[in-house]
Every structure is written in structure tokens, then in C-alpha cells.
Amino acid sequence: MVTSDALAQGVAATPLQATSAVKRVNPPAVTKASNTPMTSSQPTWQDLTPAQQVSLRPLAAHWSSLDSARKRKWIALAANYSALAPPEQAKLHSRMTEWASLSPKQRDQARLNFAQSKQISATQKAATWEAYQALSPEEKQKMAKSAPPKPAGAATAAKPVAPDKLTKIPLRKPTTRQASEVPAISQSVNRNTLLPQTKPLPQPKPTQ
């Protein structure tokens, strides 16, 4: 027969065994924080040359948040910064400042608008040309003046000169000497053969 002490020991041991089994089945998950530092895309601001840092100064605060492709595009756009005139340099920096002030969503929309503007269909081009043809001569001349100047050395199409602006060559009347020589020349030409006529040789006088 099983004594009461044995039953008490068995009942007391059962909760301990169940607890240890639960601990073995479900071990506590240990999460470790990643110590890997966040690296910026290349090139970093420190990798740029002093001249590049000057040309890209409005983007200095946002440079680390740009991806490599966007960085390369800005570097290419500012490659000739030192050769630009001061007004052009200020204009380029103004564009950078405006772009840096946009939110990520606004930047994506600006890129989308730029891509769409490059994909103009032939129908849209034809409509633009028809609209230009409908302009008055004064409006066309105004647009031509506001257009950017052509690069030096470009060939230009020759414009026809008005007849009233052509140089007139004065007609000269033949002189008296020239008028007298014309009949002589016309008489020395055979009208049938258009060959010069030879004068007959003088006949020798008969000897007595």
C-alpha cells in the first residue's frame, strides 16, 4: 500500500517538474541590439574636394541623406561651377537651396514632372507649332528676342535681300567711237556663215 508520505512527495514534485518542463520548452528570447554604425552613401562630404564643397555648399546639411545616384548627379551639375559667371553661380546655388527645402514626396513629384516634360509626343509638338504659327508677327518677334542667344560659331541661314536694297549698276551709253565701230564689225562678218569676210586682194595692174 502507498503511504500518505509517498503521495505527498509525488504531489509536491509534480509542480516543480511541470515548471522545469515549461522552461525547457520555451526558453526566454534574448535580443541583442545591433552595434553596427549607420554608414552614409558614397561619396561623403569629407570625400569631396574643397572646390566641390564650395560648389555644393547649399546641400551640405542634406548631403548625408542623399543616395549615391543623386550625389553623382549634383556633382556633375556643379562640375563647371568655377567657370560660371557670378550671376550663374548664384542661380545654381538658388536651385540647390530650393531643392533641399523640398520634402521627399515633393522631390519625387519634381523628378516625375521633369521626366514627363521630356516625353512630349509628336501630337503635342505639332500643336505647339500650330500655336506658334497663329501668333502675330509682333508676338513672334517678342519671343525671338526673349529666346537664349545662339552659341558662337553656329551657322546662320542667309536671308534674302529686298529688291529695293540691291545695288543698281548704272547703264552706260555707247560713245561715238564705239557706235562707229559696230557697223564696221558687222560688215566684216558674213551673215550667212557668221564667218569673217576676207577682203579681196587688189588686182595687179596690167603692164603695157
PDB file of C-alpha atoms in Angstrom:
ATOM      1  CA  MET A   1       0.000   0.000   0.000  1.00  0.00           C
ATOM      2  CA  VAL A   2       1.136   3.552  -0.743  1.00  0.00           C
ATOM      3  CA  THR A   3       1.610   5.611   2.345  1.00  0.00           C
ATOM      4  CA  SER A   4       0.440   9.176   2.749  1.00  0.00           C
ATOM      5  CA  ASP A   5       4.050  10.401   2.841  1.00  0.00           C
ATOM      6  CA  ALA A   6       4.725   8.959  -0.618  1.00  0.00           C
ATOM      7  CA  LEU A   7       1.613  10.573  -2.048  1.00  0.00           C
ATOM      8  CA  ALA A   8       2.595  13.897  -0.551  1.00  0.00           C
ATOM      9  CA  GLN A   9       6.063  13.672  -2.098  1.00  0.00           C
ATOM     10  CA  GLY A  10       4.582  12.829  -5.515  1.00  0.00           C
ATOM     11  CA  VAL A  11       2.111  15.687  -5.429  1.00  0.00           C
ATOM     12  CA  ALA A  12       4.797  18.101  -4.284  1.00  0.00           C
ATOM     13  CA  ALA A  13       7.174  17.068  -7.052  1.00  0.00           C
ATOM     14  CA  THR A  14       4.682  17.414  -9.869  1.00  0.00           C
ATOM     15  CA  PRO A  15       4.516  21.288  -9.986  1.00  0.00           C
ATOM     16  CA  LEU A  16       8.299  21.556  -9.946  1.00  0.00           C
ATOM     17  CA  GLN A  17       8.656  19.123 -12.848  1.00  0.00           C
ATOM     18  CA  ALA A  18       5.972  20.969 -14.852  1.00  0.00           C
ATOM     19  CA  THR A  19       7.661  24.280 -14.269  1.00  0.00           C
ATOM     20  CA  SER A  20      11.055  22.962 -15.380  1.00  0.00           C
ATOM     21  CA  ALA A  21       9.477  21.429 -18.480  1.00  0.00           C
ATOM     22  CA  VAL A  22       7.917  24.744 -19.450  1.00  0.00           C
ATOM     23  CA  LYS A  23      11.260  26.449 -19.011  1.00  0.00           C
ATOM     24  CA  ARG A  24      12.931  23.892 -21.253  1.00  0.00           C
ATOM     25  CA  VAL A  25      10.293  24.188 -23.998  1.00  0.00           C
ATOM     26  CA  ASN A  26      10.007  27.982 -24.038  1.00  0.00           C
ATOM     27  CA  PRO A  27      13.413  29.477 -23.295  1.00  0.00           C
ATOM     28  CA  PRO A  28      13.389  33.247 -22.937  1.00  0.00           C
ATOM     29  CA  ALA A  29      14.327  35.046 -26.168  1.00  0.00           C
ATOM     30  CA  VAL A  30      17.350  37.268 -25.819  1.00  0.00           C
ATOM     31  CA  THR A  31      17.572  40.170 -28.257  1.00  0.00           C
ATOM     32  CA  LYS A  32      20.836  41.935 -28.815  1.00  0.00           C
ATOM     33  CA  ALA A  33      20.982  45.487 -30.003  1.00  0.00           C
ATOM     34  CA  SER A  34      22.911  45.931 -33.225  1.00  0.00           C
ATOM     35  CA  ASN A  35      26.095  47.876 -32.702  1.00  0.00           C
ATOM     36  CA  THR A  36      26.709  48.341 -36.466  1.00  0.00           C
ATOM     37  CA  PRO A  37      27.002  52.072 -37.172  1.00  0.00           C
ATOM     38  CA  MET A  38      24.895  53.628 -39.946  1.00  0.00           C
ATOM     39  CA  THR A  39      27.108  54.430 -42.928  1.00  0.00           C
ATOM     40  CA  SER A  40      26.366  57.229 -45.391  1.00  0.00           C
ATOM     41  CA  SER A  41      26.328  56.634 -49.133  1.00  0.00           C
ATOM     42  CA  GLN A  42      29.455  57.460 -51.059  1.00  0.00           C
ATOM     43  CA  PRO A  43      30.972  59.903 -51.533  1.00  0.00           C
ATOM     44  CA  THR A  44      30.666  61.524 -48.133  1.00  0.00           C
ATOM     45  CA  TRP A  45      31.009  65.271 -47.645  1.00  0.00           C
ATOM     46  CA  GLN A  46      34.551  64.749 -46.355  1.00  0.00           C
ATOM     47  CA  ASP A  47      35.426  62.857 -49.552  1.00  0.00           C
ATOM     48  CA  LEU A  48      34.695  65.902 -51.705  1.00  0.00           C
ATOM     49  CA  THR A  49      37.422  68.262 -52.809  1.00  0.00           C
ATOM     50  CA  PRO A  50      37.430  71.837 -51.465  1.00  0.00           C
ATOM     51  CA  ALA A  51      36.227  73.097 -54.851  1.00  0.00           C
ATOM     52  CA  GLN A  52      33.338  70.614 -54.848  1.00  0.00           C
ATOM     53  CA  GLN A  53      32.363  71.604 -51.316  1.00  0.00           C
ATOM     54  CA  VAL A  54      32.200  75.247 -52.396  1.00  0.00           C
ATOM     55  CA  SER A  55      30.063  74.454 -55.443  1.00  0.00           C
ATOM     56  CA  LEU A  56      27.712  72.188 -53.428  1.00  0.00           C
ATOM     57  CA  ARG A  57      27.549  74.325 -50.266  1.00  0.00           C
ATOM     58  CA  PRO A  58      23.701  74.628 -50.162  1.00  0.00           C
ATOM     59  CA  LEU A  59      23.481  70.816 -49.975  1.00  0.00           C
ATOM     60  CA  ALA A  60      25.982  70.375 -47.135  1.00  0.00           C
ATOM     61  CA  ALA A  61      23.334  69.849 -44.437  1.00  0.00           C
ATOM     62  CA  HIS A  62      21.433  67.305 -46.568  1.00  0.00           C
ATOM     63  CA  TRP A  63      24.396  65.548 -48.199  1.00  0.00           C
ATOM     64  CA  SER A  64      24.425  62.552 -45.855  1.00  0.00           C
ATOM     65  CA  SER A  65      20.739  61.810 -46.569  1.00  0.00           C
ATOM     66  CA  LEU A  66      21.198  61.641 -50.353  1.00  0.00           C
ATOM     67  CA  ASP A  67      21.797  58.381 -52.177  1.00  0.00           C
ATOM     68  CA  SER A  68      24.859  57.804 -54.349  1.00  0.00           C
ATOM     69  CA  ALA A  69      22.997  58.360 -57.625  1.00  0.00           C
ATOM     70  CA  ARG A  70      21.644  61.742 -56.517  1.00  0.00           C
ATOM     71  CA  LYS A  71      25.079  62.782 -55.239  1.00  0.00           C
ATOM     72  CA  ARG A  72      26.705  61.942 -58.573  1.00  0.00           C
ATOM     73  CA  LYS A  73      24.083  63.994 -60.425  1.00  0.00           C
ATOM     74  CA  TRP A  74      24.659  67.070 -58.266  1.00  0.00           C
ATOM     75  CA  ILE A  75      28.435  66.691 -58.626  1.00  0.00           C
ATOM     76  CA  ALA A  76      28.050  66.556 -62.415  1.00  0.00           C
ATOM     77  CA  LEU A  77      25.775  69.625 -62.455  1.00  0.00           C
ATOM     78  CA  ALA A  78      28.250  71.646 -60.391  1.00  0.00           C
ATOM     79  CA  ALA A  79      31.367  70.442 -62.231  1.00  0.00           C
ATOM     80  CA  ASN A  80      31.842  73.763 -64.093  1.00  0.00           C
ATOM     81  CA  TYR A  81      30.832  75.972 -61.162  1.00  0.00           C
ATOM     82  CA  SER A  82      34.182  77.776 -61.036  1.00  0.00           C
ATOM     83  CA  ALA A  83      33.918  78.692 -64.735  1.00  0.00           C
ATOM     84  CA  LEU A  84      30.461  80.275 -64.394  1.00  0.00           C
ATOM     85  CA  ALA A  85      29.830  83.980 -64.052  1.00  0.00           C
ATOM     86  CA  PRO A  86      28.770  85.184 -60.570  1.00  0.00           C
ATOM     87  CA  PRO A  87      25.080  85.523 -61.590  1.00  0.00           C
ATOM     88  CA  GLU A  88      25.094  81.955 -62.928  1.00  0.00           C
ATOM     89  CA  GLN A  89      26.755  80.678 -59.755  1.00  0.00           C
ATOM     90  CA  ALA A  90      24.072  82.364 -57.647  1.00  0.00           C
ATOM     91  CA  LYS A  91      21.368  80.854 -59.855  1.00  0.00           C
ATOM     92  CA  LEU A  92      22.799  77.350 -59.431  1.00  0.00           C
ATOM     93  CA  HIS A  93      23.004  77.737 -55.640  1.00  0.00           C
ATOM     94  CA  SER A  94      19.424  79.025 -55.618  1.00  0.00           C
ATOM     95  CA  ARG A  95      18.271  75.866 -57.394  1.00  0.00           C
ATOM     96  CA  MET A  96      20.103  73.735 -54.837  1.00  0.00           C
ATOM     97  CA  THR A  97      18.546  75.641 -51.938  1.00  0.00           C
ATOM     98  CA  GLU A  98      15.043  75.252 -53.374  1.00  0.00           C
ATOM     99  CA  TRP A  99      15.552  71.534 -53.967  1.00  0.00           C
ATOM    100  CA  ALA A 100      16.948  70.988 -50.467  1.00  0.00           C
ATOM    101  CA  SER A 101      13.891  72.681 -48.926  1.00  0.00           C
ATOM    102  CA  LEU A 102      11.506  70.205 -50.600  1.00  0.00           C
ATOM    103  CA  SER A 103      10.140  67.210 -48.757  1.00  0.00           C
ATOM    104  CA  PRO A 104      10.950  63.695 -50.062  1.00  0.00           C
ATOM    105  CA  LYS A 105       7.466  63.491 -51.592  1.00  0.00           C
ATOM    106  CA  GLN A 106       7.883  66.847 -53.319  1.00  0.00           C
ATOM    107  CA  ARG A 107      11.271  65.777 -54.679  1.00  0.00           C
ATOM    108  CA  ASP A 108       9.742  62.635 -56.166  1.00  0.00           C
ATOM    109  CA  GLN A 109       6.999  64.722 -57.751  1.00  0.00           C
ATOM    110  CA  ALA A 110       9.556  67.149 -59.182  1.00  0.00           C
ATOM    111  CA  ARG A 111      11.507  64.266 -60.733  1.00  0.00           C
ATOM    112  CA  LEU A 112       8.276  62.854 -62.177  1.00  0.00           C
ATOM    113  CA  ASN A 113       7.326  66.196 -63.700  1.00  0.00           C
ATOM    114  CA  PHE A 114      10.778  66.539 -65.247  1.00  0.00           C
ATOM    115  CA  ALA A 115      10.591  63.047 -66.764  1.00  0.00           C
ATOM    116  CA  GLN A 116       7.143  63.746 -68.191  1.00  0.00           C
ATOM    117  CA  SER A 117       8.292  67.021 -69.729  1.00  0.00           C
ATOM    118  CA  LYS A 118      10.969  65.142 -71.683  1.00  0.00           C
ATOM    119  CA  GLN A 119       8.442  62.694 -73.141  1.00  0.00           C
ATOM    120  CA  ILE A 120       6.482  65.116 -75.311  1.00  0.00           C
ATOM    121  CA  SER A 121       4.530  63.329 -78.023  1.00  0.00           C
ATOM    122  CA  ALA A 122       4.578  64.303 -81.687  1.00  0.00           C
ATOM    123  CA  THR A 123       0.973  65.480 -81.397  1.00  0.00           C
ATOM    124  CA  GLN A 124       1.897  67.920 -78.649  1.00  0.00           C
ATOM    125  CA  LYS A 125       4.834  69.197 -80.694  1.00  0.00           C
ATOM    126  CA  ALA A 126       2.551  69.737 -83.705  1.00  0.00           C
ATOM    127  CA  ALA A 127       0.029  71.578 -81.533  1.00  0.00           C
ATOM    128  CA  THR A 128       2.788  73.801 -80.164  1.00  0.00           C
ATOM    129  CA  TRP A 129       3.990  74.580 -83.689  1.00  0.00           C
ATOM    130  CA  GLU A 130       0.457  75.451 -84.829  1.00  0.00           C
ATOM    131  CA  ALA A 131       0.040  77.729 -81.836  1.00  0.00           C
ATOM    132  CA  TYR A 132       3.298  79.462 -82.750  1.00  0.00           C
ATOM    133  CA  GLN A 133       2.175  79.935 -86.354  1.00  0.00           C
ATOM    134  CA  ALA A 134      -1.040  81.552 -85.115  1.00  0.00           C
ATOM    135  CA  LEU A 135       0.914  84.290 -83.332  1.00  0.00           C
ATOM    136  CA  SER A 136       1.154  87.754 -84.811  1.00  0.00           C
ATOM    137  CA  PRO A 137       4.484  88.961 -86.243  1.00  0.00           C
ATOM    138  CA  GLU A 138       4.940  91.233 -83.224  1.00  0.00           C
ATOM    139  CA  GLU A 139       4.470  88.318 -80.804  1.00  0.00           C
ATOM    140  CA  LYS A 140       6.869  86.133 -82.797  1.00  0.00           C
ATOM    141  CA  GLN A 141       9.464  88.902 -82.746  1.00  0.00           C
ATOM    142  CA  LYS A 142       8.993  89.272 -78.991  1.00  0.00           C
ATOM    143  CA  MET A 143       9.531  85.536 -78.487  1.00  0.00           C
ATOM    144  CA  ALA A 144      12.639  85.634 -80.672  1.00  0.00           C
ATOM    145  CA  LYS A 145      14.123  88.425 -78.545  1.00  0.00           C
ATOM    146  CA  SER A 146      13.429  86.535 -75.317  1.00  0.00           C
ATOM    147  CA  ALA A 147      14.997  83.313 -76.652  1.00  0.00           C
ATOM    148  CA  PRO A 148      18.520  82.436 -75.412  1.00  0.00           C
ATOM    149  CA  PRO A 149      21.348  83.565 -77.728  1.00  0.00           C
ATOM    150  CA  LYS A 150      22.777  81.085 -80.200  1.00  0.00           C
ATOM    151  CA  PRO A 151      26.242  79.668 -79.475  1.00  0.00           C
ATOM    152  CA  ALA A 152      29.164  81.400 -81.142  1.00  0.00           C
ATOM    153  CA  GLY A 153      30.246  79.877 -84.429  1.00  0.00           C
ATOM    154  CA  ALA A 154      26.825  78.484 -85.316  1.00  0.00           C
ATOM    155  CA  ALA A 155      25.929  78.809 -88.989  1.00  0.00           C
ATOM    156  CA  THR A 156      23.030  81.138 -89.712  1.00  0.00           C
ATOM    157  CA  ALA A 157      20.702  80.887 -92.663  1.00  0.00           C
ATOM    158  CA  ALA A 158      21.117  83.602 -95.311  1.00  0.00           C
ATOM    159  CA  LYS A 159      18.151  85.957 -95.541  1.00  0.00           C
ATOM    160  CA  PRO A 160      17.008  87.179 -98.974  1.00  0.00           C
ATOM    161  CA  VAL A 161      17.691  90.843 -99.690  1.00  0.00           C
ATOM    162  CA  ALA A 162      14.795  93.050-100.689  1.00  0.00           C
ATOM    163  CA  PRO A 163      14.907  94.185-104.352  1.00  0.00           C
ATOM    164  CA  ASP A 164      14.871  97.858-103.361  1.00  0.00           C
ATOM    165  CA  LYS A 165      18.052  97.332-101.289  1.00  0.00           C
ATOM    166  CA  LEU A 166      20.082  95.786-104.112  1.00  0.00           C
ATOM    167  CA  THR A 167      22.873  97.894-105.618  1.00  0.00           C
ATOM    168  CA  LYS A 168      21.885  99.168-109.011  1.00  0.00           C
ATOM    169  CA  ILE A 169      24.531  99.128-111.757  1.00  0.00           C
ATOM    170  CA  PRO A 170      24.323 102.263-113.922  1.00  0.00           C
ATOM    171  CA  LEU A 171      23.912 101.683-117.654  1.00  0.00           C
ATOM    172  CA  ARG A 172      26.500 103.325-119.887  1.00  0.00           C
ATOM    173  CA  LYS A 173      25.636 104.703-123.269  1.00  0.00           C
ATOM    174  CA  PRO A 174      27.990 103.779-126.088  1.00  0.00           C
ATOM    175  CA  THR A 175      30.348 106.529-127.086  1.00  0.00           C
ATOM    176  CA  THR A 176      30.589 107.951-130.588  1.00  0.00           C
ATOM    177  CA  ARG A 177      33.684 105.884-131.269  1.00  0.00           C
ATOM    178  CA  GLN A 178      32.012 102.648-130.133  1.00  0.00           C
ATOM    179  CA  ALA A 179      28.931 103.378-132.253  1.00  0.00           C
ATOM    180  CA  SER A 180      31.081 103.938-135.319  1.00  0.00           C
ATOM    181  CA  GLU A 181      32.960 100.685-134.778  1.00  0.00           C
ATOM    182  CA  VAL A 182      29.844  98.498-134.567  1.00  0.00           C
ATOM    183  CA  PRO A 183      28.825  98.772-138.249  1.00  0.00           C
ATOM    184  CA  ALA A 184      32.384  98.098-139.324  1.00  0.00           C
ATOM    185  CA  ILE A 185      32.417  94.897-137.292  1.00  0.00           C
ATOM    186  CA  SER A 186      29.008  93.820-138.564  1.00  0.00           C
ATOM    187  CA  GLN A 187      30.045  94.425-142.169  1.00  0.00           C
ATOM    188  CA  SER A 188      33.122  92.254-141.833  1.00  0.00           C
ATOM    189  CA  VAL A 189      31.004  89.203-140.849  1.00  0.00           C
ATOM    190  CA  ASN A 190      29.175  87.049-143.368  1.00  0.00           C
ATOM    191  CA  ARG A 191      25.547  86.980-142.328  1.00  0.00           C
ATOM    192  CA  ASN A 192      25.002  83.501-143.787  1.00  0.00           C
ATOM    193  CA  THR A 193      28.050  81.744-142.390  1.00  0.00           C
ATOM    194  CA  LEU A 194      28.778  84.126-139.494  1.00  0.00           C
ATOM    195  CA  LEU A 195      32.411  83.920-140.505  1.00  0.00           C
ATOM    196  CA  PRO A 196      34.639  86.899-141.031  1.00  0.00           C
ATOM    197  CA  GLN A 197      34.787  88.013-144.597  1.00  0.00           C
ATOM    198  CA  THR A 198      38.155  88.345-146.233  1.00  0.00           C
ATOM    199  CA  LYS A 199      38.804  91.415-148.220  1.00  0.00           C
ATOM    200  CA  PRO A 200      39.541  90.690-151.887  1.00  0.00           C
ATOM    201  CA  LEU A 201      43.134  91.109-152.841  1.00  0.00           C
ATOM    202  CA  PRO A 202      43.826  94.045-155.141  1.00  0.00           C
ATOM    203  CA  GLN A 203      44.149  93.022-158.773  1.00  0.00           C
ATOM    204  CA  PRO A 204      47.546  93.692-160.314  1.00  0.00           C
ATOM    205  CA  LYS A 205      47.594  96.402-162.885  1.00  0.00           C
ATOM    206  CA  PRO A 206      48.237  95.160-166.452  1.00  0.00           C
ATOM    207  CA  THR A 207      51.638  96.015-167.769  1.00  0.00           C
ATOM    208  CA  GLN A 208      51.856  97.852-171.036  1.00  0.00           C
TER     209      GLN A 208
END
